Amino acid sequence: MVNELLQDDWDAENIVRQKDELKVKLLRAQSVVAECKAGLADLDRRLEGRAISLPIDERHRNSAANN
């Protein structure tokens, strides 16, 4: 019985199938990571743009309040 279990663990077809399944999972995970990185980079760019434009907006408000 133990020998049969060990043989099943070393079944070449099973190992190849598991390896292929793991490769697919890895590719999906890498795709998700890349998508997240792109989204974060986009948000960072947008935040930087707002940080730069915020002082300008405040100047406009201050100028309007003074007029």
XYZ file of C-alpha atoms in Angstrom:
67
model
C 0.000 0.000 0.000
C 2.763 2.454 0.926
C 4.626 1.521 -2.233
C 1.507 2.263 -4.287
C 1.195 5.701 -2.678
C 4.835 6.423 -3.376
C 4.388 5.311 -6.979
C 1.393 7.631 -7.330
C 3.478 10.511 -5.977
C 6.128 9.848 -8.600
C 3.749 9.304 -11.522
C 5.350 11.272 -14.338
C 2.047 12.289 -15.943
C 0.704 13.532 -12.624
C 3.865 15.521 -11.948
C 3.814 17.097 -15.423
C 0.118 17.977 -15.032
C 0.727 19.547 -11.630
C 3.715 21.440 -12.987
C 1.626 22.810 -15.872
C -1.179 23.813 -13.487
C 1.296 25.639 -11.262
C 2.805 27.424 -14.272
C -0.672 28.642 -15.256
C -1.355 29.824 -11.697
C 2.000 31.599 -11.644
C 1.306 33.358 -14.946
C -2.102 34.489 -13.675
C -0.544 35.767 -10.455
C 2.155 37.623 -12.378
C -0.542 39.200 -14.529
C -2.453 40.351 -11.448
C 0.739 41.760 -9.919
C 1.551 43.643 -13.132
C -1.983 45.052 -13.255
C -1.733 46.180 -9.630
C 1.644 47.800 -10.230
C 0.273 49.679 -13.241
C -2.730 50.834 -11.231
C -0.529 52.010 -8.368
C 1.774 53.853 -10.761
C -1.251 55.582 -12.305
C -2.545 56.598 -8.867
C 0.903 57.883 -7.900
C 1.037 60.020 -11.065
C -2.439 61.382 -10.353
C -1.545 62.158 -6.730
C 1.649 63.902 -7.802
C -0.346 65.958 -10.289
C -2.789 66.987 -7.580
C 0.011 67.789 -5.155
C 1.524 70.112 -7.741
C -1.794 71.694 -8.698
C -3.077 72.064 -5.131
C -0.931 75.098 -4.292
C -2.041 76.729 -7.560
C -5.695 76.149 -6.646
C -5.104 77.643 -3.217
C -3.509 80.703 -4.810
C -6.566 81.136 -7.038
C -8.879 80.944 -4.016
C -6.759 83.396 -2.083
C -6.653 85.761 -5.063
C -10.449 85.515 -5.505
C -10.993 86.156 -1.798
C -8.791 89.258 -1.945
C -10.665 90.655 -4.958
